XYZ file of C-alpha atoms in Angstrom:
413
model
C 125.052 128.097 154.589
C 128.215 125.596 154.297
C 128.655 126.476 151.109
C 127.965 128.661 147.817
C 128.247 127.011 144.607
C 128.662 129.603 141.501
C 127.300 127.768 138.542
C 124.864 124.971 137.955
C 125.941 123.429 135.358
C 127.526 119.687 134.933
C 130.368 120.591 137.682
C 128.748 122.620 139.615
C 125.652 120.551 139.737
C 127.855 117.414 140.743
C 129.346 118.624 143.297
C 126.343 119.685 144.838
C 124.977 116.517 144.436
C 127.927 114.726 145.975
C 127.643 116.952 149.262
C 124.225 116.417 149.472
C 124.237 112.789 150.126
C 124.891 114.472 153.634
C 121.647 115.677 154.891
C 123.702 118.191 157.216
C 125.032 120.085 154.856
C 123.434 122.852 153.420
C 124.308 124.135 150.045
C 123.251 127.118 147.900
C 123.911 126.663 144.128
C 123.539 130.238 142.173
C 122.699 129.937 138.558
C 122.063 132.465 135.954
C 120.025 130.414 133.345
C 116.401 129.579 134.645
C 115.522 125.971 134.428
C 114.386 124.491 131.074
C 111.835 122.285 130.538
C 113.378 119.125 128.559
C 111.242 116.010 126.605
C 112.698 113.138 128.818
C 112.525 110.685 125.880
C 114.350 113.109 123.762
C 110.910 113.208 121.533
C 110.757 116.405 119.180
C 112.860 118.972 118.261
C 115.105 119.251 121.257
C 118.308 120.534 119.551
C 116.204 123.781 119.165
C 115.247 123.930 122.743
C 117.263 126.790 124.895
C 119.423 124.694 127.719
C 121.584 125.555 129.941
C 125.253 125.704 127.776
C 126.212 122.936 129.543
C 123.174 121.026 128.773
C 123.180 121.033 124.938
C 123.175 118.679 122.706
C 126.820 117.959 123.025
C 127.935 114.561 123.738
C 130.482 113.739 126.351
C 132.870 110.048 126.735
C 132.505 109.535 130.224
C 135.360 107.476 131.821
C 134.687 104.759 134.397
C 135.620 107.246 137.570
C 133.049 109.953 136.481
C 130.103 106.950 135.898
C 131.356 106.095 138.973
C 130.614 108.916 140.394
C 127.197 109.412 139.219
C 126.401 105.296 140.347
C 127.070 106.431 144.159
C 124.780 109.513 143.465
C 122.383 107.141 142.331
C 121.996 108.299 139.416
C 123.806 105.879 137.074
C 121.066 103.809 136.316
C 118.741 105.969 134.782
C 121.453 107.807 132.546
C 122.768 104.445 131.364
C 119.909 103.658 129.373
C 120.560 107.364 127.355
C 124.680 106.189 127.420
C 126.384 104.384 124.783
C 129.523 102.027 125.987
C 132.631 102.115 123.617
C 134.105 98.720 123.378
C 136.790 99.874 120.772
C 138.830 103.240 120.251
C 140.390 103.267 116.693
C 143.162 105.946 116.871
C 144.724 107.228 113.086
C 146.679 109.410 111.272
C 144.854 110.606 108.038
C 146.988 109.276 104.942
C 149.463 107.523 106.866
C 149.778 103.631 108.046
C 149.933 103.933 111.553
C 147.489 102.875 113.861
C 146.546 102.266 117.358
C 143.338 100.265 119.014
C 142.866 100.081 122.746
C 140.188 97.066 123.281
C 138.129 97.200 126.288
C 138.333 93.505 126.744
C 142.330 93.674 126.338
C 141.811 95.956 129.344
C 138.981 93.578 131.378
C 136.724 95.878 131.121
C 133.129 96.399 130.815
C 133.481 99.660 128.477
C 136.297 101.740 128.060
C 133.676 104.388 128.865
C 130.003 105.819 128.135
C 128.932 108.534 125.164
C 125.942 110.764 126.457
C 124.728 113.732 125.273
C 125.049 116.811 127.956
C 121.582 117.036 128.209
C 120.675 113.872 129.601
C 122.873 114.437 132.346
C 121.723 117.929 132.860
C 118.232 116.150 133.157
C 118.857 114.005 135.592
C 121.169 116.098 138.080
C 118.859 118.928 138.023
C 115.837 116.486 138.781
C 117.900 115.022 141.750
C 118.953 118.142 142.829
C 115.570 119.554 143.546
C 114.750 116.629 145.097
C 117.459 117.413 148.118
C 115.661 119.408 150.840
C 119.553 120.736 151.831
C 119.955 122.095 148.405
C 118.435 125.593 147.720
C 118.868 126.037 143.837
C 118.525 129.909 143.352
C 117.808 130.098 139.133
C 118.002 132.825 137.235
C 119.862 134.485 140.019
C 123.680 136.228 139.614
C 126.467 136.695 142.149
C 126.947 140.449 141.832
C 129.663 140.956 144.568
C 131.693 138.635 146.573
C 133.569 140.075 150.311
C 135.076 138.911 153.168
C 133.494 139.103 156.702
C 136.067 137.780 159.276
C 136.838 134.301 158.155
C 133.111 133.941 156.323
C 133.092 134.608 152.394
C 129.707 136.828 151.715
C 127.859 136.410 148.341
C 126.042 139.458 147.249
C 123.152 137.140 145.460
C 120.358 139.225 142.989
C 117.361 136.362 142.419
C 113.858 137.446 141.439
C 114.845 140.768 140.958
C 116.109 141.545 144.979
C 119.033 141.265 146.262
C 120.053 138.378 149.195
C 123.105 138.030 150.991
C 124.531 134.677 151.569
C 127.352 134.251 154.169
C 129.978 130.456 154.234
C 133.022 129.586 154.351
C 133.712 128.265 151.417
C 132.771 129.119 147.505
C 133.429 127.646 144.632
C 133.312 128.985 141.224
C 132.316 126.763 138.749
C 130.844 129.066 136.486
C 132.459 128.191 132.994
C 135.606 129.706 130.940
C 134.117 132.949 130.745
C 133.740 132.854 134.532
C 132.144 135.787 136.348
C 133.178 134.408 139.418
C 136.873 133.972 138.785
C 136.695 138.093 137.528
C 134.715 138.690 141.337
C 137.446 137.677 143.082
C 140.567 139.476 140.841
C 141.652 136.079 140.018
C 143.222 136.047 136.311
C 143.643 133.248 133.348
C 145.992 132.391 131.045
C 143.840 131.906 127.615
C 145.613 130.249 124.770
C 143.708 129.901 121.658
C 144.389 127.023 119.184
C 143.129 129.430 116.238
C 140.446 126.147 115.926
C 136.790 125.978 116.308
C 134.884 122.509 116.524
C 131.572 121.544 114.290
C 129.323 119.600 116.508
C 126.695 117.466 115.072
C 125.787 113.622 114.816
C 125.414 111.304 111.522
C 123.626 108.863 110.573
C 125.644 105.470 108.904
C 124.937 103.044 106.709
C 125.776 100.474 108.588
C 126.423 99.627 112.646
C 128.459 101.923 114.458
C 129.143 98.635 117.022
C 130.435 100.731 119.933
C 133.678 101.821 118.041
C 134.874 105.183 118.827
C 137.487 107.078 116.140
C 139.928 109.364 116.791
C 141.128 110.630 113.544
C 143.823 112.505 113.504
C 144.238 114.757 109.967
C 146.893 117.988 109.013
C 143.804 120.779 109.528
C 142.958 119.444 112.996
C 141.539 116.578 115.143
C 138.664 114.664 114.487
C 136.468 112.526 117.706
C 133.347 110.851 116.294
C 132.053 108.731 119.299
C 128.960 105.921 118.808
C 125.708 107.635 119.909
C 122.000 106.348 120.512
C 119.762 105.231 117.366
C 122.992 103.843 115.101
C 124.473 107.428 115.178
C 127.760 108.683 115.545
C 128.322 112.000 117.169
C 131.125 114.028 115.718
C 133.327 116.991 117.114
C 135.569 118.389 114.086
C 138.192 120.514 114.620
C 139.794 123.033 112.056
C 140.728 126.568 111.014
C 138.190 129.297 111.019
C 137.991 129.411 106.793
C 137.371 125.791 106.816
C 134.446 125.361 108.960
C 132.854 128.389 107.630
C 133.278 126.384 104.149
C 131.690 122.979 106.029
C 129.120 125.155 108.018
C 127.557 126.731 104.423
C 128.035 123.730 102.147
C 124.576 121.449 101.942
C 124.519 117.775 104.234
C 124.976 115.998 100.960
C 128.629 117.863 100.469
C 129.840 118.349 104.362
C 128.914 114.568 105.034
C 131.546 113.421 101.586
C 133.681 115.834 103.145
C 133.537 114.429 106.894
C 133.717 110.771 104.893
C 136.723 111.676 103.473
C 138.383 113.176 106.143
C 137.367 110.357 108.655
C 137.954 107.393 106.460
C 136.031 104.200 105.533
C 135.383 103.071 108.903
C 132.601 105.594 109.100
C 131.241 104.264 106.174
C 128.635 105.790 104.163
C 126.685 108.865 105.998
C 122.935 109.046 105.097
C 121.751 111.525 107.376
C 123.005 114.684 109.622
C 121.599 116.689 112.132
C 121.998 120.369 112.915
C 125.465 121.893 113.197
C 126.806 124.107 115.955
C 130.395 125.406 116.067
C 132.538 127.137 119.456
C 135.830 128.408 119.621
C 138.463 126.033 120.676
C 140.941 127.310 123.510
C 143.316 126.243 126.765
C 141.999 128.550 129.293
C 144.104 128.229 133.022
C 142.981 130.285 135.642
C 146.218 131.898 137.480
C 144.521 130.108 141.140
C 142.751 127.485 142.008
C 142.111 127.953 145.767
C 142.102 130.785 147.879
C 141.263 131.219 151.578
C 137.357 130.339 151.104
C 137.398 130.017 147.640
C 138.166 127.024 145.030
C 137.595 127.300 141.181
C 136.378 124.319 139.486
C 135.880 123.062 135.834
C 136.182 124.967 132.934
C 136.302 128.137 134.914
C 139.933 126.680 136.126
C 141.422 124.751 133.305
C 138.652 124.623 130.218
C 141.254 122.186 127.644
C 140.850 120.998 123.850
C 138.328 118.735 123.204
C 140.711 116.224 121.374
C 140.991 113.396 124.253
C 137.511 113.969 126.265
C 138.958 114.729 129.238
C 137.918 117.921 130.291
C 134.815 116.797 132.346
C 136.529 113.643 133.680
C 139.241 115.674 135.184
C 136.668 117.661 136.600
C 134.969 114.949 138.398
C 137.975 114.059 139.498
C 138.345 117.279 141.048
C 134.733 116.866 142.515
C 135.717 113.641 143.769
C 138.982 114.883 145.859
C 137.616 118.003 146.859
C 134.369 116.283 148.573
C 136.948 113.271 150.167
C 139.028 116.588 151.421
C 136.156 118.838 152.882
C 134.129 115.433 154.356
C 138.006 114.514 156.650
C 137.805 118.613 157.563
C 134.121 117.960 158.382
C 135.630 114.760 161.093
C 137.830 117.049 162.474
C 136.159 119.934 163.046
C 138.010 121.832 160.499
C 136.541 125.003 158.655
C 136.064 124.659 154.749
C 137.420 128.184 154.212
C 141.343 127.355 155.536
C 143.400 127.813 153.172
C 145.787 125.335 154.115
C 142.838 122.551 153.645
C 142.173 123.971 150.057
C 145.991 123.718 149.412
C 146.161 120.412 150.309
C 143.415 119.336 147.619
C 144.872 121.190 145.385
C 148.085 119.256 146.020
C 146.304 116.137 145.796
C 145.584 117.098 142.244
C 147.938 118.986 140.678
C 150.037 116.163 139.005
C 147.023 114.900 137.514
C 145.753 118.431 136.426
C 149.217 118.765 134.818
C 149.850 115.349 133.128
C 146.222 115.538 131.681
C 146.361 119.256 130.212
C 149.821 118.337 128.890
C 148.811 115.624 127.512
C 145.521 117.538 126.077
C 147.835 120.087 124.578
C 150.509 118.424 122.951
C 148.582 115.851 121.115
C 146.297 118.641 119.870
C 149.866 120.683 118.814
C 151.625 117.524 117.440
C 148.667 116.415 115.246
C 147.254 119.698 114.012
C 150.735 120.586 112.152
C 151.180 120.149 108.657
C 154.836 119.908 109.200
C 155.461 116.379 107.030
C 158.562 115.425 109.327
C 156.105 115.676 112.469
C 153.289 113.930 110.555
C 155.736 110.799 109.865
C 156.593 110.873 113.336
C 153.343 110.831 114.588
C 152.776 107.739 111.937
C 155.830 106.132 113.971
C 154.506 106.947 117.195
C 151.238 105.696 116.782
C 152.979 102.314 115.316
C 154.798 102.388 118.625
C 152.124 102.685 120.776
C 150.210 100.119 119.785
C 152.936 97.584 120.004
C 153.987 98.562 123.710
C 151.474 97.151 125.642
C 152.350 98.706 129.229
C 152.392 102.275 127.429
C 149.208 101.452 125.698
C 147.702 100.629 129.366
C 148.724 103.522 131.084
C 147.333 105.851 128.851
C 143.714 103.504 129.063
C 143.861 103.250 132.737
C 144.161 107.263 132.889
C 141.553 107.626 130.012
C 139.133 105.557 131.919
C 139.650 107.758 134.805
C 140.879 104.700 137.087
C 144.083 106.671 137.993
C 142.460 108.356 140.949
C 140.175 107.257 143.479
C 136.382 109.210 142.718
C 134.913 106.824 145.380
C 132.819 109.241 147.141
C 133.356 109.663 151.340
C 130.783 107.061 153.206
C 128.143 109.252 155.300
C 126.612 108.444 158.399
C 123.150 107.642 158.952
């Protein structure tokens, strides 16, 4: 086996996928949740359905680099017609002036990226993955031991109720923030919680949502309500504990005044709501990222705030340099298990990893205090932001994911 992937869900899955394109490589993904049935149309009650947790019925803002991603996978096409593309992201300051747009035509651009619930992707990489004859998907299975044989990692793998060993050079664990694998191999993280959880759900307007995307920004927390499929919008509210056990008991007729008020009138009036789901919101930083044979990916390395959509893009990103960086070691004979290759991917994205989980976690700091000097600062800096337009194109270039390359190694036929 080249190499043992710890987790199938949206990282894990994509990375396989990625390697795959190479029909030489041979790739073991080890997942503990069996494989769901899903309605492809999205007919029924499919909210109610038991997914994979990365396959809910979250939505996700894909930048440009991860579509990207999936259009070299071949797989663009068919989640583009479940995608929504966000031609305008309204950024404000709840009771305060200040105000900042970012146009995707001011930026020559198509979108400024894609909404799309997690399940459609989960759909479509799962179908493509059992398609690959390389790609032996082992679900439910669990990794109960990991060891070292020489300079081979060995998997200790329990699927249909025996136990399989599994010997490569290289695994990764991309097995969420609660990662099993990260504990299998005594690596630590650094969890931070931001005393938040998020109410997930989508509303229906009055009126068309036309691709605008808000990011509302309010003293209890923020709020993201992207466009979704059908006219809705799909909403990710942030706040204290007391709060969202208030929202999460109240009726949809009071919650949806509540979210009206608290997102303003560009909402406009709410007429319908689905179900509600809540999670815990936290900055959870694994202590390593690569070790000789072993790389930790996604939220099992850095899981961040949901308040800019970036934790999957960085992700791919991650996918994207670590597949450039094992396909050179491939060319030159190299073994995916040296720890001086892993190091050198993990230099190649460090100063990304660190600008976006800064980022991440001082907007989520700066505009989730009720402090009112901060909260007329943020009014100024918003003001600011929108007026400089080199800033304002930065930040869009690195939202959109163009700031590194996710343009996937050629392979030869």
């Amino acid at each position: 086996m080249d190499i043992i992937i710890m987790g199938g869900g949206l990282v894990g899955a994509s990375l396989a996928a990625c390697l795959a394109r190479d029909p030489k490589i041979n790739i073991a993904v080890v997942e503990k949740f069996a494989p769901q049935p899903q309605d492809p149309h999205g007919q029924g009650d499919a909210e109610s359905q038991v997914l994979h947790p990365s396959y809910d019925a979250r939505n996700t803002a894909l930048a440009n680099g991860t579509c990207h991603v999936f259009d070299q996978l071949g797989l663009w096409q068919s989640m583009r017609e479940y995608a929504v593309p966000i031609h305008t992201i309204d950024i404000t300051n709840q009771g305060r002036f200040g105000r900042a747009v970012i146009r995707a035509e001011e930026e020559r651009v198509r979108a400024l990226g894609y909404v799309i619930e997690n399940r459609y992707m989960g759909k479509f990489l799962s179908e493509h993955l059992q398609s690959c004859p390389n790609v032996q998907y082992l679900a439910p299975a669990e990794i109960g031991g990991l060891h070292y044989e020489g300079d081979q990692i060995v998997a200790s793998v329990e699927v249909d109720g025996r136990w399989e060993m599994f010997k490569s050079p290289l695994v990764v664990i991309a097995d969420g923030a609660q990662s099993q694998g990260r504990e299998l191999l005594g690596i630590g993280a650094q969890v931070t919680s931001y005393d938040q959880v998020a109410i997930v759900t989508a509303v229906t307007p009055d009126r068309p949502h036309n691709n605008l995307a808000l990011e509302r920004f309010t003293d209890t927390g923020p709020l993201a309500v992207l466009p979704q499929t059908d006219n809705r919008w799909g909403l990710t509210w942030c706040l204290d504990q007391a709060r969202a056990d208030e929202l999460m008991a109240a009726d949809d007729a009071t919650f949806m005044r509540a979210l009206e008020q608290a997102a303003g009138s560009a909402i406009g009036n709410l007429t319908k709501v689905g179900r509600r789901f809540t999670y815990p919101l936290a900055l959870t930083l694994a202590k390593e990222q690569v070790r000789p044979n072993a790389v930790v990916l996604g939220n099992a390395a850095h899981g961040l705030h949901p308040v800019a959509g970036q934790g999957l893009n960085m992700a791919m990103r991650d996918v994207a340099v670590l597949v450039q960086t094992l396909s050179e070691a491939r060319t030159r004979g190299q073994s995916w298990g040296d720890f001086t290759l892993l190091n050198r991917y993990l230099q190649q994205r460090e100063q990304d990893q660190f600008n976006t989980i800064q980022f991440s976690d001082k907007l989520t700091k700066l505009f989730s205090n009720r402090n009112p000097l901060l909260s007329m600062a943020r009014n100024s800096g918003l003001l600011l932001f929108d007026t400089l337009g080199g800033t304002k194109r930065f930040v869009a270039r690195h939202a959109m994911g163009r700031s590194v390359s996710t343009t996937l190694p050629e392979v030869a036929s």
